Short mmCIF file of C-alpha atoms in Angstrom, two decimals:
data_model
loop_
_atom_site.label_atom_id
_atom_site.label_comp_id
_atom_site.label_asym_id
_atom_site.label_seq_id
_atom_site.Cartn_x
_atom_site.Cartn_y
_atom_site.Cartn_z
CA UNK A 25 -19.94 -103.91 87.48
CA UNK A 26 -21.10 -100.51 88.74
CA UNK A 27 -18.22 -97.96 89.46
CA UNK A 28 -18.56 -96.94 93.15
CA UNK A 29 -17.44 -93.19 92.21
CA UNK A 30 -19.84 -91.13 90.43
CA UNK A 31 -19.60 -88.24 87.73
CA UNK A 32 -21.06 -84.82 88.68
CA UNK A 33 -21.98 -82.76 85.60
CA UNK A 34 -21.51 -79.32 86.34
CA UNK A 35 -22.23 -76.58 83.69
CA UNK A 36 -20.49 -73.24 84.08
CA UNK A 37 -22.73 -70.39 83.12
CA UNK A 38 -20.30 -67.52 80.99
CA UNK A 39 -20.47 -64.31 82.07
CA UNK A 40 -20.08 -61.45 80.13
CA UNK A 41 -19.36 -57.78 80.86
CA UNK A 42 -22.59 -55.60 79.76
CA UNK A 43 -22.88 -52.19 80.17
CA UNK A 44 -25.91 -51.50 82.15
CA UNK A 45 -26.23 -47.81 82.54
CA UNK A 46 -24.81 -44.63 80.99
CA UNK A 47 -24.14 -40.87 82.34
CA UNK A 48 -22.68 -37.60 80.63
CA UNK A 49 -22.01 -34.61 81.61
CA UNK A 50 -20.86 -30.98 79.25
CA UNK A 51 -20.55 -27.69 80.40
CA UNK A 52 -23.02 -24.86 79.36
CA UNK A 53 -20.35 -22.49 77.55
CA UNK A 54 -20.06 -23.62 74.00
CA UNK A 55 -16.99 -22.11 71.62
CA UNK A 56 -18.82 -21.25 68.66
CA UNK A 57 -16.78 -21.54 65.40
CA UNK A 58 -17.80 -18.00 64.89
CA UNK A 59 -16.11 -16.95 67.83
CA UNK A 60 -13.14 -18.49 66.76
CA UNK A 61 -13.19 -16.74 64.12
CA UNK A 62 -12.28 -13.40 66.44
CA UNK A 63 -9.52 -15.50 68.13
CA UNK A 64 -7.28 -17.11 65.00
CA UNK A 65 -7.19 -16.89 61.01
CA UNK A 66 -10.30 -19.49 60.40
CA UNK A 67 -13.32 -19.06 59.62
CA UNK A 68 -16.69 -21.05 59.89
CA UNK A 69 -16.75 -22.52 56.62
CA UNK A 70 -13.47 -24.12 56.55
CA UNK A 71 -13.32 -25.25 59.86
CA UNK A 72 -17.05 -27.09 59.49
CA UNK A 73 -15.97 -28.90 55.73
CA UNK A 74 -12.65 -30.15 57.32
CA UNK A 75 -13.63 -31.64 60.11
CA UNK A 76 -17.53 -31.51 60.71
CA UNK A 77 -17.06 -29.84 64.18
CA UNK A 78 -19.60 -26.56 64.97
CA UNK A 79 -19.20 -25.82 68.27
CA UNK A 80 -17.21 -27.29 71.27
CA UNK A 81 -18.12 -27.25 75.03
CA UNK A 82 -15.77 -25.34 77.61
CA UNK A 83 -15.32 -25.84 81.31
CA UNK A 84 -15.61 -21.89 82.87
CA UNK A 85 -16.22 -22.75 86.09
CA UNK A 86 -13.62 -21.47 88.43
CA UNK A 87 -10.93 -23.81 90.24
CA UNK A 88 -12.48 -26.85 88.34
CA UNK A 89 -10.53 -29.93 86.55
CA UNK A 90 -11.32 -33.45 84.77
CA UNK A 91 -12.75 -34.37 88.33
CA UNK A 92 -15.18 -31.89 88.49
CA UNK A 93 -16.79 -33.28 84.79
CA UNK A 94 -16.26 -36.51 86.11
CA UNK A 95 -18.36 -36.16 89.23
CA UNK A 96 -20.93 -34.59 87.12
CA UNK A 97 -21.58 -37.20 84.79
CA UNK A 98 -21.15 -40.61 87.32
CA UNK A 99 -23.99 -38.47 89.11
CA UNK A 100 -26.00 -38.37 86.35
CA UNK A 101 -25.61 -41.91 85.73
CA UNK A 102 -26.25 -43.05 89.37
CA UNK A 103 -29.48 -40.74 89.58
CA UNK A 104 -31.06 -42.02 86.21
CA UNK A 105 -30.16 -46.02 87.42
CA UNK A 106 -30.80 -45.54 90.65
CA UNK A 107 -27.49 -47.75 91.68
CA UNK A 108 -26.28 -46.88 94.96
CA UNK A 109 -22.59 -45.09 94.60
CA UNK A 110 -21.94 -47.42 98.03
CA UNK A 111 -22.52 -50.55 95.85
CA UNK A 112 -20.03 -49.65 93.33
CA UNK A 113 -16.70 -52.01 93.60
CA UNK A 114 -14.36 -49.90 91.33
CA UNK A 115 -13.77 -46.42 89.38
CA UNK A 116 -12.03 -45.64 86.43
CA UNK A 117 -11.35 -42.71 85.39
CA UNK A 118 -9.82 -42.61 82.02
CA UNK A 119 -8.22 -39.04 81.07
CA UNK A 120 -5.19 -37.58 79.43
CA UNK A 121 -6.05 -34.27 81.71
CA UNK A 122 -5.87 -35.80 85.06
CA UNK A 123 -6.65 -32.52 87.79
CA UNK A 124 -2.86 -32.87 89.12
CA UNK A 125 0.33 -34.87 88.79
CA UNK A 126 0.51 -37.87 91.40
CA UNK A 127 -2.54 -38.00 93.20
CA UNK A 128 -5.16 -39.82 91.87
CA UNK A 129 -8.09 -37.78 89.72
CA UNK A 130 -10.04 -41.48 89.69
CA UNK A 131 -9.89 -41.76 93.87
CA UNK A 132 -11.11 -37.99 94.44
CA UNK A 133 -14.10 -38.74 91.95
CA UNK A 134 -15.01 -41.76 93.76
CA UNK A 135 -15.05 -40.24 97.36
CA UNK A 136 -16.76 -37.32 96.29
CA UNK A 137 -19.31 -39.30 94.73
CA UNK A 138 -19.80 -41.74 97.34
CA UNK A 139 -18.30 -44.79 96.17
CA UNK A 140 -16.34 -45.90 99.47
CA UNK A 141 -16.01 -49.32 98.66
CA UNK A 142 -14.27 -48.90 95.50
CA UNK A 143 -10.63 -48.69 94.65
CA UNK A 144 -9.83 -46.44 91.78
CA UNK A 145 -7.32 -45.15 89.23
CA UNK A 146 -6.95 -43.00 86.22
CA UNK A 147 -6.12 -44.46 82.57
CA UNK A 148 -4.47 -42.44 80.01
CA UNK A 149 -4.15 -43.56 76.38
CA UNK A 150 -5.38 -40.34 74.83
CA UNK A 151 -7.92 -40.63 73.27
CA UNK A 152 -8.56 -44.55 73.37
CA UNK A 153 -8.53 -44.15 76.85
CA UNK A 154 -12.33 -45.06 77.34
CA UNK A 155 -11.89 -47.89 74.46
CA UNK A 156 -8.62 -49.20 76.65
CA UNK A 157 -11.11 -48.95 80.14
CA UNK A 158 -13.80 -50.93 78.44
CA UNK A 159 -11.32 -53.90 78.02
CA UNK A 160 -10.14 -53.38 81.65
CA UNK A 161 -13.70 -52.63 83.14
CA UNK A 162 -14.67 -56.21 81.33
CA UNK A 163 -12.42 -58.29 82.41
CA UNK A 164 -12.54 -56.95 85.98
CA UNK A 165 -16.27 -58.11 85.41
CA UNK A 166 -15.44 -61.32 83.89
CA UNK A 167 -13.27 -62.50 86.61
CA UNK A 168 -16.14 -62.85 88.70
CA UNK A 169 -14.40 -60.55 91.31
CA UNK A 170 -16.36 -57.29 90.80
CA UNK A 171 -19.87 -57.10 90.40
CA UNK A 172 -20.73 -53.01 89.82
CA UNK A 173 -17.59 -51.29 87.68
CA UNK A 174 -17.75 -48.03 87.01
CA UNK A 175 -16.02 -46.50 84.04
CA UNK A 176 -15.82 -42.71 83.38
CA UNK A 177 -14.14 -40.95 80.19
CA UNK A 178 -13.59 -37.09 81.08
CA UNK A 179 -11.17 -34.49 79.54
CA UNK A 180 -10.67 -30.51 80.55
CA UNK A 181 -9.01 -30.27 76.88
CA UNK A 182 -9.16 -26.44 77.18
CA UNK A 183 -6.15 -26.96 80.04
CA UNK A 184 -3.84 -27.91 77.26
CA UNK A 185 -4.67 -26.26 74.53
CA UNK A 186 -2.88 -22.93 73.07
CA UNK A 187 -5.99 -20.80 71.34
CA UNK A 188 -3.67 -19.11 69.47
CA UNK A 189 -2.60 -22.55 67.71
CA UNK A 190 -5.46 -22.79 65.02
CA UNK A 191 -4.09 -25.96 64.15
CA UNK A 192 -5.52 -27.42 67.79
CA UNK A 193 -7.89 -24.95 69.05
CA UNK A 194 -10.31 -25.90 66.47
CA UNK A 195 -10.62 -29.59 67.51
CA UNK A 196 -11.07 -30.09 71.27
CA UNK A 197 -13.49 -29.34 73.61
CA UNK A 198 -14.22 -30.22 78.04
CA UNK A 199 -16.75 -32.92 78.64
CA UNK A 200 -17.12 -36.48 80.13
CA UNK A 201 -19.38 -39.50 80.02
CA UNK A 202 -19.93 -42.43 82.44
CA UNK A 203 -20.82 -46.33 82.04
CA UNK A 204 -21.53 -48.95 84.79
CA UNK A 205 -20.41 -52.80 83.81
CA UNK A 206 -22.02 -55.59 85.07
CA UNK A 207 -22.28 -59.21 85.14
CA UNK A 208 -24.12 -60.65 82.18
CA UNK A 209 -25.50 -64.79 81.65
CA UNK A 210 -27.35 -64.15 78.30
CA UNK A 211 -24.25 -62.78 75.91
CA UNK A 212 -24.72 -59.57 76.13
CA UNK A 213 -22.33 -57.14 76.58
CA UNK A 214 -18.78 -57.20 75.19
CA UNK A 215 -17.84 -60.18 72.83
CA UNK A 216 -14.12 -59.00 70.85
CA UNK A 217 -11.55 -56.72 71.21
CA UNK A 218 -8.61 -55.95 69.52
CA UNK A 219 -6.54 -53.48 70.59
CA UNK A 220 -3.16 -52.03 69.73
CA UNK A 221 -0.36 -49.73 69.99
CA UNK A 222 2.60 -48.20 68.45
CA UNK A 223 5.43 -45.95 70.03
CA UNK A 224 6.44 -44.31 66.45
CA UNK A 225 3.56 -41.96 67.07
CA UNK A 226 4.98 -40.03 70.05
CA UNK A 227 6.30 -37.29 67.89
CA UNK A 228 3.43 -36.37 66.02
CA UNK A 229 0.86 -35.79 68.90
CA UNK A 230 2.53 -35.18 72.16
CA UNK A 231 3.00 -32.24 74.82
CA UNK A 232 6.43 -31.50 74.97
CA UNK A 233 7.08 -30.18 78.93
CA UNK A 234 6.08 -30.98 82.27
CA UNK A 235 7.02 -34.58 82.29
CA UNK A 236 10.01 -36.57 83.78
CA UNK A 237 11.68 -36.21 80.23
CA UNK A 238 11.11 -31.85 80.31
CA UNK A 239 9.83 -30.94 83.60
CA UNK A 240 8.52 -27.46 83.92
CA UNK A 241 10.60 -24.19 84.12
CA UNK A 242 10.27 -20.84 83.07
CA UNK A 243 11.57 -21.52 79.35
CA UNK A 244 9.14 -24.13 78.83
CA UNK A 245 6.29 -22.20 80.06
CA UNK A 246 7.64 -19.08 78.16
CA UNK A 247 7.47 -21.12 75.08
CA UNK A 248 4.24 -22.02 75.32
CA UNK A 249 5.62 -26.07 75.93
CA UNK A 250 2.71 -27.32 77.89
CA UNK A 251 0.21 -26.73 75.13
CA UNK A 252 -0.68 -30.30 72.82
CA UNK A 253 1.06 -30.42 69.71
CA UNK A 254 0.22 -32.12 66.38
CA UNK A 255 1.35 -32.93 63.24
CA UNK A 256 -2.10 -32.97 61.94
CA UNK A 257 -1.36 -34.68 58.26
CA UNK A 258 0.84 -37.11 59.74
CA UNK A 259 -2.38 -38.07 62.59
CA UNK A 260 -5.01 -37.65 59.87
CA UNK A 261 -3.19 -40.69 57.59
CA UNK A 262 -2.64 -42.82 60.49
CA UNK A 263 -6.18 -42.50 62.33
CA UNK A 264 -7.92 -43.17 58.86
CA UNK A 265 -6.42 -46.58 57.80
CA UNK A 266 -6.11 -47.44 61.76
CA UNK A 267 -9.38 -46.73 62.85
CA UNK A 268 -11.21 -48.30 59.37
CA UNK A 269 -8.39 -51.55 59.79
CA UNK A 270 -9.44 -52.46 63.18
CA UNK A 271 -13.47 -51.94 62.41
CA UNK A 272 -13.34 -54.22 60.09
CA UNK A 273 -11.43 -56.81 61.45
CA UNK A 274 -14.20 -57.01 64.35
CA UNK A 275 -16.47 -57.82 61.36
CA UNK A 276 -14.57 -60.17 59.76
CA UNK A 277 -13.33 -62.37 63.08
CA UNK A 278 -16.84 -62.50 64.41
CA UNK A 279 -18.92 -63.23 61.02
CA UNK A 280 -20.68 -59.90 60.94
CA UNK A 281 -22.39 -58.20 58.16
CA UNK A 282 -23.01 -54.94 57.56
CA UNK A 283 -26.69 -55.31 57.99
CA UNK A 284 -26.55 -56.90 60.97
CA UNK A 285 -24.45 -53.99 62.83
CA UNK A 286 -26.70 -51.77 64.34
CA UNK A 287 -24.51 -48.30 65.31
CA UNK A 288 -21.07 -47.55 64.97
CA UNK A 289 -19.40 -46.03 67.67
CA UNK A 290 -16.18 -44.11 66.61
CA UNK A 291 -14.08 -41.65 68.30
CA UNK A 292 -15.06 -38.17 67.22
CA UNK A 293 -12.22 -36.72 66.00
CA UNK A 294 -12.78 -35.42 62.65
CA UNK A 295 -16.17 -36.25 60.59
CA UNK A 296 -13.98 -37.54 57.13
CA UNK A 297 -12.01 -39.68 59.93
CA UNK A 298 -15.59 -41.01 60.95
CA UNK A 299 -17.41 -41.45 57.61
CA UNK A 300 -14.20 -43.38 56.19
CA UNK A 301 -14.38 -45.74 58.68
CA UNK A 302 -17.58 -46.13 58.07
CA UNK A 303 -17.29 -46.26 54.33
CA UNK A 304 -14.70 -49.17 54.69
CA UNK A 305 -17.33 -51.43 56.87
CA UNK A 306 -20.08 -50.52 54.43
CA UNK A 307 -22.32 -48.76 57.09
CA UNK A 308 -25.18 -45.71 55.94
CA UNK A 309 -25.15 -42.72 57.42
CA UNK A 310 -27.88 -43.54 59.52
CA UNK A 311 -26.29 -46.39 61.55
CA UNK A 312 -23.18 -43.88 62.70
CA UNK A 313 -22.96 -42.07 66.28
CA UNK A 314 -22.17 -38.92 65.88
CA UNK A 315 -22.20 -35.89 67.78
CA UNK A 316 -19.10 -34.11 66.94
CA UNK A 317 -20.61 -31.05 65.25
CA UNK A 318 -21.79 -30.18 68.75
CA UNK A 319 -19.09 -31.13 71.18
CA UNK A 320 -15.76 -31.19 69.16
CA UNK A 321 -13.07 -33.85 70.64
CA UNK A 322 -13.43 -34.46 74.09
CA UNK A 323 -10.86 -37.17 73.80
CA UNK A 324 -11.48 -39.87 76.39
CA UNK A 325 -14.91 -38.40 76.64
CA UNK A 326 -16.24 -38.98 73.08
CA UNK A 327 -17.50 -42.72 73.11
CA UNK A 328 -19.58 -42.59 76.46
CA UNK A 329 -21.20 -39.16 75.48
CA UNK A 330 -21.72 -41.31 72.21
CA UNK A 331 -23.48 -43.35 74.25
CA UNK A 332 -25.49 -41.11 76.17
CA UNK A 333 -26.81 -38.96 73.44
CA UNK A 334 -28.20 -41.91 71.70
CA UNK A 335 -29.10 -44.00 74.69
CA UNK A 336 -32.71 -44.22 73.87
CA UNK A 337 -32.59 -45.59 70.87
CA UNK A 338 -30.51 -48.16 71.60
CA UNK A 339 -32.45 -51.85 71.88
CA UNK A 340 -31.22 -54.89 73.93
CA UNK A 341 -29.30 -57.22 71.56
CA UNK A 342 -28.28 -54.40 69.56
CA UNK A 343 -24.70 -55.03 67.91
CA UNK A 344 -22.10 -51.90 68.41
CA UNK A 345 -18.65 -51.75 67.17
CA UNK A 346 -16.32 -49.25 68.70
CA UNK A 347 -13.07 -47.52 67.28
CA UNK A 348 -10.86 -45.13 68.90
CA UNK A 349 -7.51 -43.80 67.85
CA UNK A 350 -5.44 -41.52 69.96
CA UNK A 351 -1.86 -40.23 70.53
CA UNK A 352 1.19 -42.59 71.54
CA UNK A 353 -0.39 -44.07 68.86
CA UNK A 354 -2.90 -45.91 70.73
CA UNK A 355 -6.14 -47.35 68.70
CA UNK A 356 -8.44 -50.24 68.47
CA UNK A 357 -11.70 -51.48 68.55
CA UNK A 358 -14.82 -53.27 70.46
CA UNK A 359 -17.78 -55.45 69.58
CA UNK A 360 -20.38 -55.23 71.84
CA UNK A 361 -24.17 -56.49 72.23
CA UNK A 362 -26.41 -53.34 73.99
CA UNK A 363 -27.86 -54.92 76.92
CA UNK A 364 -30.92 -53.31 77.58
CA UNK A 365 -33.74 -50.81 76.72
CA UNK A 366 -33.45 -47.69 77.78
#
């Protein structure tokens, strides 16, 4: 006997957040390591063989924060994809320099860019921030809710940074990058993430005043308290066996060779930092982003300027794995296919 009620097959297409666009954005003064030289006890040699970095990028332009970097590079990014700013669902910014306390550094970048039907907010996790606003920025996408997310990593480092502290001035630099996420239906786009934490590491990279804890007076500003500190031995041993852990773990848990990994995409914080976690996932020289010799740490700018500088030689299907490791301690990292050519 034939059933009277009937069986609809239904297959549910996956989607998949791909990033479909990139932007950047760095200002034109760059702090030579020679000039640093005039400013603390280094020197050119020493600073280059510990950490890789050259020169770093510095925001002169009067009156201007994060936002201003921000604007910059989500400009870029909407004038090279030619993706209306009005089409745009949803900003990000992700800093650990936001322009002010309270209001919003995320909202003012999307108004003054256009983007008036997005909601926004900022996202600080030093500098995994932009690693952190990939996951969020994906699963935004995946819902099915949002359709055009717009990511941006940005940092005015000079704003908290004592030059008279070789032990910091060295490292950081201004700068920010921008990515739009998509919907994707062939895979593309971001397949694992694992992402962690751990509070131990407040004490080693922090800055001490003008939070809820220390809030600003005259004896913190007198005592130079709103400048970053570091423990820099204690942060060096941590990001090393963090940042190499987590890259290959996305290896392992997804079946990946070496050979089939086309770029690594690590946070540029120090070059020995990079090459070991590329040393402990087997990767050449070759197959590693890196542009910190020219830039310096930009913090939550690092991985989309990564992605920017070597935009056009990155090939649809390509396989990227991303590690970050910041203050808090915050670190982790992302496997994701490139979705298209540029």
């Amino acid at each position: 006997m034939k059933s009277r009620f009937t069986t609809k097959q239904t297959t549910m297409t996956k989607i998949s957040a791909a990033i479909t666009a990139v932007g950047k954005y760095v200002p034109e003064y760059a702090l030579t390591n020679k000039e640093l030289e005039t400013m603390v006890d280094t020197n050119d040699e020493w600073i280059t063989s510990r950490t890789g970095i050259k020169e770093r990028r510095i925001l002169k332009v009067e009156g201007a924060g994060t936002s201003y970097m921000a604007i910059k590079a989500a400009e870029d990014l909407l004038e090279k994809s030619g993706v209306l700013a009005s089409d745009i669902d949803m900003v990000i910014v992700a800093t650990a320099t936001p322009d002010m306390p309270v209001a919003s550094t995320a909202a003012y970048t999307a108004s003054k860019i256009g983007a008036v039907n997005a909601f926004s907010y900022d996202l600080q996790a030093a500098c995994s921030s932009f690693l952190y606003g990939m996951s969020t920025a994906s699963s935004y996408i995946e819902s099915g809710r949002y359709k055009k997310v717009l990511l941006i990593g940005a940092d005015k480092m000079s704003s908290i940074i004592d030059y008279t502290d070789r032990a910091t001035c060295i490292i950081f630099g201004d700068g920010a990058g921008a990515a739009l996420f998509e919907p994707n239906t062939e895979n593309l786009g971001l397949q694992d993430e694992y992402l962690r934490s751990d509070g131990v590491g407040r004490e080693f990279l922090k800055i001490d005043a003008g939070g809820s804890i220390l809030p600003s007076s005259e004896e913190t500003i007198k005592n130079n308290r709103h400048f970053v500190h570091q423990e820099g031995r204690t942060v060096f041993k941590f990001a090393v066996s963090n940042m190499a852990d987590v890259a290959e773990k996305m290896l392992t848990r997804n079946n990946l060779t070496k050979e089939e990994i086309q770029w690594l995409v690590p946070h540029q914080a120090n070059k020995r930092i990079i090459e070991a976690t590329a040393n402990r996932v087997g990767l050449e020289e070759n197959k590693v982003m890196m542009n910190i010799h020219k830039y310096g740490n930009t913090t939550s700018a690092t991985l989309p300027l990564l992605l920017a500088d070597y935009e056009k030689v990155l090939k649809k299907g390509d396989n990227l794995i991303f590690a970050a490791f910041g203050g808090g301690f915050t670190w982790g990292a992302i496997y994701l296919k490139w979705a298209y050519n540029s």
